[in-house]
Coordinates of C-alpha atoms in Angstrom, one line a residue:
M1 CA 307.9 245.2 52.2
N2 CA 307.6 247.8 54.6
G3 CA 308.1 247.0 58.8
I4 CA 306.5 249.7 61.4
S5 CA 309.3 252.0 62.2
L6 CA 309.9 253.2 66.0
S7 CA 309.7 256.8 64.9
D8 CA 306.1 256.0 63.2
I9 CA 304.9 254.5 66.3
E10 CA 306.3 257.5 68.2
T11 CA 304.2 259.9 65.6
F12 CA 301.2 257.6 66.0
R13 CA 301.3 257.9 70.0
M14 CA 301.6 261.6 70.1
N15 CA 298.6 261.8 67.4
Y16 CA 296.4 259.8 69.9
E17 CA 297.6 261.5 73.0
N18 CA 296.6 264.9 71.5
D19 CA 293.3 263.8 70.6
P20 CA 291.2 264.4 73.9
A21 CA 288.2 263.1 72.1
A22 CA 289.7 259.7 71.8
K23 CA 290.8 259.9 75.4
A24 CA 287.2 260.3 76.4
L25 CA 286.3 257.0 74.6
T26 CA 289.0 255.3 76.0
A27 CA 287.3 256.0 79.0
A28 CA 283.9 255.5 78.1
M29 CA 285.1 251.7 76.3
A30 CA 286.6 250.6 79.7
K31 CA 283.4 249.5 81.2
T32 CA 280.5 249.4 78.8
P33 CA 279.6 247.3 75.6
M34 CA 280.5 248.5 72.6
A35 CA 277.2 248.4 71.5
D36 CA 276.0 250.1 74.2
L37 CA 277.9 253.2 73.5
A38 CA 277.0 253.1 70.2
F39 CA 273.0 253.1 70.7
V40 CA 271.4 256.3 69.3
P41 CA 267.5 256.1 71.1
T42 CA 266.3 258.9 68.9
E43 CA 267.1 257.0 65.8
A44 CA 266.2 253.6 66.9
A45 CA 262.8 255.2 68.1
K46 CA 261.8 256.2 64.4
L47 CA 262.0 252.0 63.8
A48 CA 258.8 251.8 66.2
G49 CA 255.0 251.0 66.0
S50 CA 253.4 249.2 63.8
F51 CA 253.7 247.3 60.4
E52 CA 251.1 247.8 57.3
V53 CA 251.3 244.0 56.3
E54 CA 252.1 241.7 59.5
I55 CA 251.7 237.9 59.6
K56 CA 250.9 236.7 63.2
T57 CA 253.4 233.8 64.3
H58 CA 253.0 231.5 67.4
G59 CA 255.7 231.6 69.9
I60 CA 259.6 232.7 70.1
T61 CA 262.6 229.9 69.6
A62 CA 265.6 230.1 71.5
Q63 CA 268.5 228.1 69.7
E64 CA 270.6 229.3 72.2
K65 CA 274.2 228.6 72.4
S66 CA 274.4 226.9 69.0
G67 CA 274.7 227.8 65.0
R68 CA 271.4 226.3 64.1
C69 CA 269.4 229.4 62.9
W70 CA 269.0 228.5 59.9
L71 CA 267.4 225.1 60.8
F72 CA 265.5 227.1 63.5
A73 CA 264.2 229.5 60.9
A74 CA 263.1 227.0 58.7
L75 CA 261.1 224.5 61.6
N76 CA 259.4 228.4 62.5
I77 CA 257.6 228.8 59.1
L78 CA 256.6 224.8 59.6
R79 CA 255.2 225.3 62.9
E80 CA 252.8 227.4 61.6
E81 CA 251.5 224.7 59.1
V82 CA 251.0 222.4 62.8
I83 CA 248.7 225.5 64.2
K84 CA 246.7 225.7 61.2
K85 CA 245.8 222.0 61.1
T86 CA 245.6 221.5 64.9
G87 CA 244.6 224.9 66.5
L88 CA 247.3 224.9 68.9
T89 CA 248.7 228.4 69.9
D90 CA 252.1 226.7 72.0
F91 CA 254.1 224.7 69.6
A92 CA 257.0 224.0 68.7
L93 CA 259.2 221.1 66.4
S94 CA 262.4 219.5 67.5
G95 CA 265.3 221.4 66.1
N96 CA 267.5 218.7 68.0
Y97 CA 266.1 215.8 65.7
L98 CA 266.8 217.3 62.4
S99 CA 270.3 218.5 63.4
F100 CA 271.3 215.3 64.6
Y101 CA 270.7 214.3 61.0
D102 CA 272.2 217.5 59.7
K103 CA 275.6 216.5 61.2
F104 CA 275.7 213.0 60.1
E105 CA 274.9 213.6 56.7
K106 CA 277.8 216.8 56.6
A107 CA 280.1 213.9 58.3
N108 CA 279.0 211.3 55.2
N109 CA 279.3 214.5 53.1
V110 CA 283.9 215.2 54.2
L111 CA 284.2 211.1 53.9
S112 CA 282.5 211.0 50.6
M113 CA 284.6 213.8 49.2
A114 CA 288.0 212.4 50.8
V115 CA 287.7 209.8 49.1
E116 CA 286.6 211.0 45.8
H117 CA 289.5 213.7 45.9
A118 CA 292.0 211.7 46.9
D119 CA 294.2 212.5 44.1
L120 CA 294.3 215.5 44.9
P121 CA 297.6 217.1 46.4
Y122 CA 296.9 218.6 50.2
N123 CA 297.5 221.8 49.2
D124 CA 294.8 222.4 46.3
R125 CA 292.1 224.4 47.4
M126 CA 289.4 221.4 47.1
T127 CA 291.7 219.5 49.7
E128 CA 291.8 222.5 52.0
Y129 CA 287.9 223.1 51.5
I130 CA 287.3 219.1 52.9
F131 CA 289.5 219.5 56.1
K132 CA 288.3 222.8 56.9
G133 CA 285.3 220.9 58.2
F134 CA 282.0 222.1 59.3
G135 CA 279.8 223.9 62.0
D136 CA 276.1 223.8 62.5
G137 CA 276.0 226.4 60.3
G138 CA 273.6 226.1 56.7
Y139 CA 271.0 227.2 53.9
W140 CA 267.3 226.7 53.6
D141 CA 268.0 223.9 50.7
M142 CA 270.0 222.2 53.4
A143 CA 266.8 222.1 55.6
A144 CA 264.6 221.1 52.7
D145 CA 266.8 218.2 51.9
L146 CA 266.8 216.9 55.7
V147 CA 262.7 217.4 56.1
K148 CA 262.3 215.4 52.4
K149 CA 264.1 212.7 54.1
Y150 CA 263.8 212.5 57.7
G151 CA 260.6 214.3 58.2
A152 CA 259.8 215.8 61.2
V153 CA 258.9 215.6 64.9
P154 CA 257.5 217.8 67.3
K155 CA 259.8 219.2 70.4
S156 CA 258.1 216.8 72.8
A157 CA 258.9 213.8 70.7
M158 CA 262.7 214.6 70.8
P159 CA 263.8 217.8 72.9
E160 CA 266.8 219.7 73.5
S161 CA 269.6 218.3 75.5
Y162 CA 272.5 220.5 77.0
Q163 CA 274.8 219.6 74.1
S164 CA 272.2 220.4 71.4
E165 CA 272.0 223.7 72.6
H166 CA 275.7 224.4 73.6
T167 CA 277.4 222.7 70.9
D168 CA 280.6 224.7 70.3
T169 CA 282.9 222.0 72.7
F170 CA 281.3 218.9 71.0
M171 CA 282.0 220.3 67.3
K172 CA 285.6 220.9 67.8
K173 CA 285.7 217.4 69.0
F174 CA 283.8 216.0 66.7
M175 CA 285.7 217.6 63.9
V176 CA 289.0 216.0 65.1
L177 CA 287.4 212.4 64.7
V178 CA 285.8 213.4 61.2
R179 CA 289.2 214.9 59.9
K180 CA 290.7 211.8 61.1
D181 CA 288.5 209.5 59.5
A182 CA 288.8 211.4 56.2
Y183 CA 292.3 211.6 56.2
E184 CA 292.5 207.6 56.7
L185 CA 290.2 207.2 53.9
R186 CA 292.2 209.5 51.6
E187 CA 295.2 207.7 52.2
L188 CA 293.4 204.2 51.4
A189 CA 291.7 205.6 48.3
K190 CA 295.7 207.1 47.2
A191 CA 297.1 203.5 48.0
G192 CA 294.2 202.1 45.6
K193 CA 292.0 199.9 48.1
D194 CA 288.3 199.5 48.7
T195 CA 287.2 202.3 51.5
E196 CA 283.6 201.4 51.5
I197 CA 283.8 199.1 54.6
R198 CA 286.0 201.0 56.5
K199 CA 283.5 204.0 55.6
N200 CA 281.1 202.1 57.0
E201 CA 282.2 201.5 60.1
M202 CA 283.1 204.8 60.8
L203 CA 279.9 206.1 59.9
A204 CA 278.7 203.3 62.8
E205 CA 280.6 204.9 65.1
I206 CA 279.9 208.3 64.3
Y207 CA 275.8 207.4 64.6
K208 CA 276.8 206.2 68.4
V209 CA 278.9 209.3 68.9
L210 CA 275.7 211.6 68.0
S211 CA 273.4 209.3 69.8
I212 CA 275.3 209.7 73.2
V213 CA 275.8 213.5 72.9
F214 CA 272.3 214.4 71.7
G215 CA 270.2 211.4 72.0
E216 CA 269.2 209.1 69.3
P217 CA 266.2 210.4 66.8
V218 CA 263.0 209.0 67.6
R219 CA 261.5 206.4 64.9
T220 CA 258.1 206.3 66.4
F221 CA 255.8 208.9 68.9
D222 CA 252.2 209.9 69.7
F223 CA 251.0 213.1 68.9
D224 CA 248.2 214.5 71.6
Y225 CA 246.6 217.4 71.7
R226 CA 243.3 219.5 72.5
D227 CA 242.0 222.0 69.6
A228 CA 240.8 225.6 69.8
D229 CA 237.3 224.1 70.6
G230 CA 238.6 221.7 73.3
V231 CA 238.1 218.7 71.5
Y232 CA 240.8 216.1 72.3
H233 CA 242.8 214.6 69.4
K234 CA 245.1 211.3 69.9
N235 CA 247.6 210.2 67.3
R236 CA 249.6 207.3 67.7
G237 CA 252.3 205.5 66.1
L238 CA 253.4 208.2 64.0
T239 CA 256.7 208.3 62.2
P240 CA 258.4 211.7 61.8
K241 CA 257.8 211.2 57.5
T242 CA 253.8 210.5 58.5
F243 CA 254.0 213.1 61.3
Y244 CA 254.9 215.9 58.1
E245 CA 252.8 214.7 55.2
Q246 CA 249.7 214.5 58.3
F247 CA 250.4 218.1 60.0
I248 CA 252.9 220.0 57.8
G249 CA 252.3 218.8 54.2
L250 CA 254.6 221.4 52.6
D251 CA 257.4 220.7 49.6
L252 CA 260.2 223.0 50.8
R253 CA 261.7 222.7 46.8
E254 CA 258.5 224.4 46.2
Y255 CA 260.7 227.5 47.6
A256 CA 263.8 229.3 45.7
T257 CA 266.6 230.9 47.4
I258 CA 266.9 234.3 45.8
T259 CA 270.4 236.2 46.3
H260 CA 271.9 239.4 45.7
H261 CA 275.4 239.3 46.0
P262 CA 276.5 242.1 43.4
T263 CA 280.1 240.9 43.0
P264 CA 282.1 240.3 39.9
G265 CA 282.1 236.6 40.0
L266 CA 278.0 236.4 40.0
P267 CA 276.3 238.5 37.3
M268 CA 272.6 239.2 38.2
D269 CA 270.5 236.9 37.1
L270 CA 272.6 233.8 37.2
H271 CA 271.3 230.6 38.1
Y272 CA 274.3 228.9 40.0
R273 CA 274.9 226.0 42.2
F274 CA 277.1 224.7 44.9
H275 CA 277.9 221.5 45.2
Y276 CA 279.6 219.7 48.5
I277 CA 278.6 222.6 50.5
G278 CA 275.2 221.2 51.7
S279 CA 274.5 218.7 54.6
M280 CA 274.2 215.5 51.8
A281 CA 276.9 214.5 50.1
D282 CA 274.1 213.9 46.9
K283 CA 272.3 217.3 47.0
D284 CA 273.6 220.9 45.7
V285 CA 272.4 223.9 47.0
D286 CA 270.4 226.6 44.2
N287 CA 270.5 230.3 44.0
L288 CA 269.3 232.7 41.8
N289 CA 271.1 236.2 41.8
L290 CA 268.7 239.0 41.3
T291 CA 268.9 242.9 41.6
M292 CA 268.4 244.0 45.4
D293 CA 264.8 245.5 43.9
E294 CA 263.9 242.5 42.8
L295 CA 264.8 240.7 46.0
E296 CA 262.7 243.1 48.1
D297 CA 259.7 243.2 46.0
L298 CA 259.7 239.3 46.2
C299 CA 259.7 239.7 49.9
V300 CA 256.8 242.0 50.0
R301 CA 255.1 239.9 47.7
Q302 CA 255.5 236.7 49.7
L303 CA 254.6 238.7 52.9
K304 CA 251.5 240.1 51.8
S305 CA 250.0 236.8 50.2
G306 CA 250.4 235.6 53.9
M307 CA 253.9 233.7 54.2
P308 CA 256.4 234.3 56.2
V309 CA 259.7 234.6 54.2
W310 CA 263.0 232.7 55.7
F311 CA 266.5 235.4 54.9
G312 CA 270.0 235.2 55.8
C313 CA 271.6 238.3 56.7
D314 CA 274.8 239.9 58.3
S315 CA 273.6 240.1 61.9
G316 CA 277.0 241.1 63.4
A317 CA 276.5 244.8 61.3
F318 CA 274.6 247.6 63.1
G319 CA 272.8 245.7 65.5
D320 CA 271.7 246.1 69.2
R321 CA 270.5 242.6 70.5
Q322 CA 269.3 243.4 73.7
A323 CA 267.1 246.3 71.7
G324 CA 266.1 244.4 68.6
V325 CA 267.0 246.5 66.4
W326 CA 269.6 246.4 63.3
D327 CA 270.2 249.8 61.8
P328 CA 273.5 251.9 60.7
A329 CA 271.5 255.2 62.3
S330 CA 270.8 253.7 65.2
L331 CA 274.4 252.4 66.1
N332 CA 277.3 255.1 65.1
F333 CA 280.1 252.3 65.5
E334 CA 282.5 254.6 63.7
G335 CA 281.9 258.0 65.7
I336 CA 282.8 255.7 69.0
M337 CA 285.7 254.4 67.5
G338 CA 287.3 257.9 66.7
G339 CA 285.3 258.9 63.8
V340 CA 286.6 256.1 61.3
S341 CA 284.6 255.1 58.2
L342 CA 283.6 251.3 58.0
R343 CA 281.7 252.4 54.4
M344 CA 282.3 250.0 51.9
E345 CA 279.7 249.1 48.7
K346 CA 277.9 245.7 49.2
G347 CA 280.1 243.8 46.8
E348 CA 283.2 245.2 48.1
R349 CA 282.2 243.9 51.5
L350 CA 281.4 240.4 49.9
R351 CA 284.8 240.3 48.2
A352 CA 286.9 241.6 51.1
M353 CA 285.2 238.8 53.7
A354 CA 284.2 242.3 55.7
S355 CA 280.5 241.1 55.5
Y356 CA 278.1 237.8 54.7
A357 CA 275.2 236.1 55.8
T358 CA 275.7 235.2 59.5
H359 CA 272.3 234.5 60.7
A360 CA 268.9 233.1 59.6
M361 CA 265.6 234.3 60.4
I362 CA 262.1 235.0 59.3
L363 CA 260.6 238.4 57.9
V364 CA 256.8 238.4 59.6
G365 CA 256.2 242.2 58.7
V366 CA 257.1 245.2 56.6
N367 CA 256.2 248.5 56.7
F368 CA 255.6 251.6 54.2
D369 CA 256.7 255.1 53.5
E370 CA 254.7 257.6 52.2
N371 CA 255.8 256.7 48.4
G372 CA 254.6 253.1 49.2
R373 CA 258.3 252.0 49.6
P374 CA 259.4 249.7 52.4
N375 CA 260.9 251.7 55.4
R376 CA 261.0 249.1 58.3
W377 CA 261.1 245.1 58.7
K378 CA 259.6 242.8 61.4
I379 CA 261.5 239.8 62.3
E380 CA 261.0 236.7 64.3
N381 CA 264.3 235.9 65.7
S382 CA 265.4 232.4 67.3
W383 CA 267.2 234.1 70.5
G384 CA 264.7 234.0 72.8
G385 CA 262.3 236.0 74.7
E386 CA 264.1 237.9 76.4
V387 CA 265.5 240.3 73.8
G388 CA 264.2 242.7 71.3
D389 CA 260.2 242.7 71.8
K390 CA 259.7 240.0 73.1
G391 CA 262.1 238.0 70.8
Y392 CA 261.0 240.3 67.5
F393 CA 263.7 242.6 65.8
V394 CA 263.3 245.0 63.7
C395 CA 265.6 246.1 60.7
S396 CA 265.6 249.4 58.5
E397 CA 265.0 249.6 55.1
A398 CA 269.2 250.7 54.9
Y399 CA 270.1 247.8 56.8
F400 CA 267.5 245.5 54.7
R401 CA 269.2 247.1 51.4
E402 CA 273.1 246.2 52.6
Y403 CA 272.8 243.6 54.5
V404 CA 270.4 240.9 53.8
Y405 CA 271.8 238.8 51.3
E406 CA 269.3 236.0 50.2
A407 CA 265.3 235.0 50.8
I408 CA 263.6 232.3 50.4
I409 CA 260.8 232.9 47.9
H410 CA 257.7 230.5 46.7
R411 CA 258.3 229.9 43.0
S412 CA 254.4 230.3 42.2
L413 CA 255.6 234.4 43.3
L414 CA 258.3 234.3 40.6
D415 CA 257.7 236.3 37.2
E416 CA 257.9 234.7 33.6
R417 CA 261.4 236.4 33.5
Q418 CA 262.6 235.0 36.7
A419 CA 261.4 231.4 36.9
A420 CA 262.8 231.3 33.1
L421 CA 266.0 232.1 34.9
L422 CA 265.7 229.4 37.2
A423 CA 264.8 227.0 35.2
A424 CA 267.8 227.3 32.9
P425 CA 270.8 225.1 33.6
A426 CA 273.0 226.2 36.7
E427 CA 276.2 227.4 36.9
E428 CA 278.3 225.3 39.2
I429 CA 280.5 227.4 42.0
P430 CA 283.7 225.9 43.3
A431 CA 282.3 225.2 46.9
W432 CA 285.3 227.4 48.7
E433 CA 284.0 230.5 46.7
S434 CA 280.9 230.7 48.3
D435 CA 281.1 233.0 51.0
F436 CA 282.7 236.1 48.8
R437 CA 282.1 235.2 45.2

């Protein structure tokens, strides 16, 4: 392998020193955020306006400094069902309640994997994946599994805490505990010893830790409200599951994850499944890989039917948080970096780990051009109401096609061919290939 010679450095230095535009950009970069420098207001202005198809939603949530976007997006869809049934306009479901169980289930998953794969060497890909650990992030299927098992509660029944909204420090310490436990269980299993009793002791300690940090999950609560006509309703002694059944009632497994991952390892029309990457040790994450035209058409059909769309995208690509815009034309990062090219094909970006789904939100609107094709999309985000248009964002069609990787579609909207593909046996993909295959 060749190192960098000092003569090479001198050549590079002279190239930079003799480039007036580069020197000017250096000065601009010194005191200005890159997104502000890259912002092209005339292009962003093209994304303004109403939407031909638009779903009214009620209230912007804030995940704060946590990675719970996937859960907040799912809960924001469920919130609309509560509002339909109650007539409320100001209502939110508890993200803290389900994220407690998400972390508890993820910890159990890691401990279970450590025992199951104890015979593998430490440098095996599976072992490396186990000890890689987990964070706040997740998928739609994980939200569906959590809701089915644990129900849901109003935010008032289990409000956020400082730690639930600022998870970074805790998650680092928590992962040390989980890895320590996983290591111990793995060594016990390798020695042929029983692990079940010790594992249960570990889970009891983990439950205590989570309760200290986030508060113990509520088991029963009251739900009182006045409907749109001012009539007072009182509901006493609800459990999270009875609340879900009475005020939400959706079967989240009636929705399917449609992906567009144009990579050699994931051919189009493939029904594929990841084990181990979900919250729960006994559940899977299922996907159907379709063309972008199909994914986009399904999103439009779902919005036209009156249902919002949970979707996953790369929020770090060509986005301005304050303006609430995602659009390659509106953020000229290449120009402010000296005219470099960041262009890669979608599949190339995935394989090179240059892009992947980093954020989940819900689509609540779409607009069309003169040919009837989408040209911009309205998004309900979970970054609070101080950014974007009071918490709502917009993305261009160019961004949507390049940086949206998955969408959750009601199975009733799939055509006969798509439904048949999803009904066929799934190909299981190794967990460690979930980001780039």
